[in-house]
Coordinates of C-alpha atoms in Angstrom, one line a residue:
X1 CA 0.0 0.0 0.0
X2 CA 1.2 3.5 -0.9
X3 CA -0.6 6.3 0.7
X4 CA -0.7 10.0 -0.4
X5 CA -2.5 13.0 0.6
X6 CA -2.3 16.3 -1.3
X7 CA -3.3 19.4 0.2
X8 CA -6.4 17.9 2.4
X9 CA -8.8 20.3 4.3
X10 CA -12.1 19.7 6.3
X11 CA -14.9 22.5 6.9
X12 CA -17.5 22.2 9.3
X13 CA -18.9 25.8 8.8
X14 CA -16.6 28.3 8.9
X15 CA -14.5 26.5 11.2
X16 CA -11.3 24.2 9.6
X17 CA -10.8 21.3 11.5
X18 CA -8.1 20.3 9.0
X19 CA -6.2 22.8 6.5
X20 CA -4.0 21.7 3.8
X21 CA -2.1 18.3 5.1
X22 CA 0.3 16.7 2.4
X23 CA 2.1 13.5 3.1
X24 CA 3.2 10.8 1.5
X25 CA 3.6 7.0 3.1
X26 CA 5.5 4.4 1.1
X27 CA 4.6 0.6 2.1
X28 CA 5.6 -0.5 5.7
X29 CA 5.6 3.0 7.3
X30 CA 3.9 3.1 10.8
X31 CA 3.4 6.5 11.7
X32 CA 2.8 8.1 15.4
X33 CA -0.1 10.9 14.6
X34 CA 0.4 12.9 17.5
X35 CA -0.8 16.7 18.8
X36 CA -2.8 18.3 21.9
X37 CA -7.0 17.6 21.5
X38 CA -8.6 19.5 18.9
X39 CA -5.3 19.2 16.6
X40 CA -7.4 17.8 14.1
X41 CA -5.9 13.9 14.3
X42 CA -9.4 12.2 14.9
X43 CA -11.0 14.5 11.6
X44 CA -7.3 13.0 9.6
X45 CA -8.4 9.5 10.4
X46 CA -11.7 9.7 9.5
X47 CA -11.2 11.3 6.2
X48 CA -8.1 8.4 5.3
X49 CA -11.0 6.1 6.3
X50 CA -13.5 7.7 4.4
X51 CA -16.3 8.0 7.0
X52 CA -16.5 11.8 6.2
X53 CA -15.7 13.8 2.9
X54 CA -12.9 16.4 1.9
X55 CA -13.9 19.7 1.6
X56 CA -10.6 19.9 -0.5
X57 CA -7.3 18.1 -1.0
X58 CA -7.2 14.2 -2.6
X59 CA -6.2 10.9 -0.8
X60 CA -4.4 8.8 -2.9
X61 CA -4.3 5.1 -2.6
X62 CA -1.6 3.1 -4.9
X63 CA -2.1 5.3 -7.5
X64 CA -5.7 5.9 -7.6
X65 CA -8.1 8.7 -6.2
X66 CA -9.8 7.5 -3.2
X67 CA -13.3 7.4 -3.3
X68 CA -15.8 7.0 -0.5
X69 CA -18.1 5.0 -2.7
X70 CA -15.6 2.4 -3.6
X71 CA -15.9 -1.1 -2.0
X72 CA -12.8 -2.5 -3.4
X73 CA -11.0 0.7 -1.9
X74 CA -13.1 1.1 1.5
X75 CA -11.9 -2.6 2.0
X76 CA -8.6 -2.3 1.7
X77 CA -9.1 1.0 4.6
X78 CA -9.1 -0.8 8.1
X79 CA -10.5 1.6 11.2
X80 CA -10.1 1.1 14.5
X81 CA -11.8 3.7 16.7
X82 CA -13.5 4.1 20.3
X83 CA -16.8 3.2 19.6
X84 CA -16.2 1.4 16.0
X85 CA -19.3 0.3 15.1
X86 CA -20.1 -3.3 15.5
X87 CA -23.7 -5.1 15.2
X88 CA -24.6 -5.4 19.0
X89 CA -27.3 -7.4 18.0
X90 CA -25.1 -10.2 16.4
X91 CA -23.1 -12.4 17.7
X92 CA -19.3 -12.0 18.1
X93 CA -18.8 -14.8 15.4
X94 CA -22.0 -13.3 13.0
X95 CA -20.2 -10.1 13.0
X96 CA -17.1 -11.6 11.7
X97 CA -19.1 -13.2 8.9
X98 CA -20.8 -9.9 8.1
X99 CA -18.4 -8.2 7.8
X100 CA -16.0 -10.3 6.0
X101 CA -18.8 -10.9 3.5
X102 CA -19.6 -7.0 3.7
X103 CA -16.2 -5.9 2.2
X104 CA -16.0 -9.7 -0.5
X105 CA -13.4 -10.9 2.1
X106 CA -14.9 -14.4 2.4
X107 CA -13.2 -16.4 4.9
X108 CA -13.6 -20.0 5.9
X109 CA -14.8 -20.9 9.2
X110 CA -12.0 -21.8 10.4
X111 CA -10.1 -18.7 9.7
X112 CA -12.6 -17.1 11.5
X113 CA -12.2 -19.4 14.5
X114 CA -8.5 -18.9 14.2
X115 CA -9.2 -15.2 14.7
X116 CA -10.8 -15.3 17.4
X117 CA -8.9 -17.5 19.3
X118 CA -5.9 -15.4 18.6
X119 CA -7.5 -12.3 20.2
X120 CA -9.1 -14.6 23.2
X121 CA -12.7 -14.6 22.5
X122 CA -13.4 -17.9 20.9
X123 CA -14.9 -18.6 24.1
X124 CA -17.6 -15.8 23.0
X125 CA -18.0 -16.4 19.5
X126 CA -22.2 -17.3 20.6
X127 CA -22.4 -14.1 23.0
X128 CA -24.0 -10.8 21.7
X129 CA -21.7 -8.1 21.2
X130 CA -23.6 -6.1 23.3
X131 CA -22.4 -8.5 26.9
X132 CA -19.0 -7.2 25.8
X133 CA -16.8 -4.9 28.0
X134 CA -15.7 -1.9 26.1
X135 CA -11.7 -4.2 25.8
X136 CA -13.4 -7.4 24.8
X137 CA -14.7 -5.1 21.7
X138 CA -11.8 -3.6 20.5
X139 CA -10.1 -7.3 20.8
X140 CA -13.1 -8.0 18.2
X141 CA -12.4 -5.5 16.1
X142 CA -8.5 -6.5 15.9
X143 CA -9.8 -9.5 14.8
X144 CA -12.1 -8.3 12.4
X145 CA -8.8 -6.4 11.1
X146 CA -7.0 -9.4 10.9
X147 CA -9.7 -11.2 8.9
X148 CA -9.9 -8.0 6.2
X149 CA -6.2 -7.5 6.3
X150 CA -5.8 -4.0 5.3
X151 CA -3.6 -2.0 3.0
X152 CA -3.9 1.0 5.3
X153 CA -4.8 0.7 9.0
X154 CA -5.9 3.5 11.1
X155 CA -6.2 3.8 14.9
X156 CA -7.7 6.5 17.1
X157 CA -6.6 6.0 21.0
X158 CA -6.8 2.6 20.8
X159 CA -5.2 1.2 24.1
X160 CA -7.4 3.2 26.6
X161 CA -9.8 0.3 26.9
X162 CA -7.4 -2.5 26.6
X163 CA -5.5 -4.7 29.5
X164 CA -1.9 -5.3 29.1
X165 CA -2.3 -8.6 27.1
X166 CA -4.5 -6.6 25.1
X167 CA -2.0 -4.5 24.2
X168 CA 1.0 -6.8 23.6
X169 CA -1.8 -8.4 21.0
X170 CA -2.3 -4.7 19.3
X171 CA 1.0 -4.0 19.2
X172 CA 2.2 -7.2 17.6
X173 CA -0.6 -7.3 15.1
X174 CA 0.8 -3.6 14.1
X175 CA 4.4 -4.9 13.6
X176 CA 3.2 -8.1 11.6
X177 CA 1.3 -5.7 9.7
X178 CA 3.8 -3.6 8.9
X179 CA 5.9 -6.6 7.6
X180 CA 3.1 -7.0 5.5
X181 CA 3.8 -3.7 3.7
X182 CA 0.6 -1.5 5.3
X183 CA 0.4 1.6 6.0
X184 CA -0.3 2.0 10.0
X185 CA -1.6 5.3 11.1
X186 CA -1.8 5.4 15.1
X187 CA -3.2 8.5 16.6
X188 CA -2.5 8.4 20.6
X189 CA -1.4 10.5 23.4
X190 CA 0.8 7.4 25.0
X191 CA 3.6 9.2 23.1
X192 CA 6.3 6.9 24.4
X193 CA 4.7 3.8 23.8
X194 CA 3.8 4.4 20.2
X195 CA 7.2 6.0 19.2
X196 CA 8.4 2.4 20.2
X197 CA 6.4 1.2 17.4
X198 CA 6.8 3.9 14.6
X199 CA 8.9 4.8 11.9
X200 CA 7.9 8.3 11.8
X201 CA 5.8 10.9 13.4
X202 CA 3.3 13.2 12.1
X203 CA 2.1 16.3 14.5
X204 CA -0.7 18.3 14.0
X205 CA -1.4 21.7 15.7
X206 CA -4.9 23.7 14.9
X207 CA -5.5 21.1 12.0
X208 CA -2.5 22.4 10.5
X209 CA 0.8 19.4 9.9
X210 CA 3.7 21.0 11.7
X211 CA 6.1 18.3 12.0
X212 CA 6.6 15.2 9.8
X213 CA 9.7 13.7 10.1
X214 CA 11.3 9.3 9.9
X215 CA 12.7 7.9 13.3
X216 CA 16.2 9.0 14.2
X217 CA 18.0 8.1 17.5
X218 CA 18.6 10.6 19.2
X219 CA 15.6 12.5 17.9
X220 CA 16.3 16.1 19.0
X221 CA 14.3 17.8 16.0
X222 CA 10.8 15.4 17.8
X223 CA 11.8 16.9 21.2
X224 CA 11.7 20.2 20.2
X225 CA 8.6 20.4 18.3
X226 CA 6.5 17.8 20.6
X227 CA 7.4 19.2 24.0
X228 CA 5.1 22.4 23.9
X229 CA 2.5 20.2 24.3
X230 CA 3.3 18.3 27.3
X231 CA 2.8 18.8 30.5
X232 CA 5.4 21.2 32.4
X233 CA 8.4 19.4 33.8
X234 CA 7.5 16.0 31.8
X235 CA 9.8 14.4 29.1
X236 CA 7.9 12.2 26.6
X237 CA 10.7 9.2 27.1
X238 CA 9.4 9.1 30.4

């Protein structure tokens, strides 16, 4: 997957959540998208994602203009969000199915067993989604990742809901990815855990992209431009 975005903006009134991000991701990047609240990071995500529409700008995947209307495109988009919508109504292992079947990724079975055993809810497969905790639900959507295998992954905040065996399953799902050649976008404000995964960092400040920049160690040019936003006396390797 090859990801680019030219000159993208988002208008909700006469207020720009988002004005005139460029970037452009190359297979394999895993990219921290950090900034205070308000930056504009959730309105990036959604717009990669296509849950929302430009008001300007182009996204760009592998070549082509993305289009919210596309399945084959919107399939190859994965979106992993607080509050990610799942049927509640279904069954763990119905959902699966749907949404497999949803996006023409038609998977055995078994595969979807495997899933869910890897993420620790084959146990559940027969539960609604709505008995779920809030953790047991983003498990289900990492498996519902797994099963669509995206060319571009997005995440908003994902490990507030998660336990620590939770996360150790996020985070090596994201590296595997990665290996796969996907584009990982991970919006969070656990700075230091998710520079432990990246390969570069993206800030945005008043919707506008300040700082875009690959890994380096040491990364004095990050420590500059990130520590306005933290909290006085705190260092983000902390």
């Amino acid at each position: 997957m090859h990801l680019t975005v030219r000159n993208l903006a988002k208008a909700y009134g006469f207020l720009w959540a988002l004005k005139e991000v460029s970037f452009d991701l190359p297979a394999g990047e895993v990219v921290a998208l950090l900034g205070p609240n308000g930056a504009g990071k959730t309105t990036l995500l959604k717009l990669l994602a296509g849950v929302i529409s430009p008001t300007a700008g182009e996204i760009v995947l592998d070549g082509s203009s993305f289009s919210r209307s596309a399945t084959v495109q919107r399939s190859a988009v994965g979106f992993l969000a607080p509050g990610e919508h799942l049927y509640e109504n279904l069954t763990v292992r119905e959902n699966l199915v749907f949404f497999t079947s949803l996006y023409q990724k038609h998977r055995a079975l078994a595969q979807i067993e495997g899933a869910l055993e890897e993420v620790g809810l084959k146990h559940r497969s027969e539960e609604y989604v709505a008995t779920l905790s809030s953790g047991m639900k983003c498990r289900l959507s990492i498996a519902k990742c797994k099963l669509l295998e995206p060319g571009l992954l997005l995440l908003d905040e994902p490990y507030g809901v998660l336990d620590g065996s939770g996360i150790d399953l996020l985070e090596s799902f994201l590296r595997a990815q990665r290996h796969k050649g996907s584009v990982v976008i991970l919006a969070s404000h656990h700075v230091a855990r998710v520079l432990t995964l990246c390969t570069r960092a993206v800030i945005l400040h008043q919707g506008r992209l300040t700082f875009n920049e690959a890994r380096q160690q040491p990364w004095d040019s990050f420590t500059s431009a990130f520590g306005e936003f933290l909290p006085h006396g705190e260092s983000w390797t902390s």
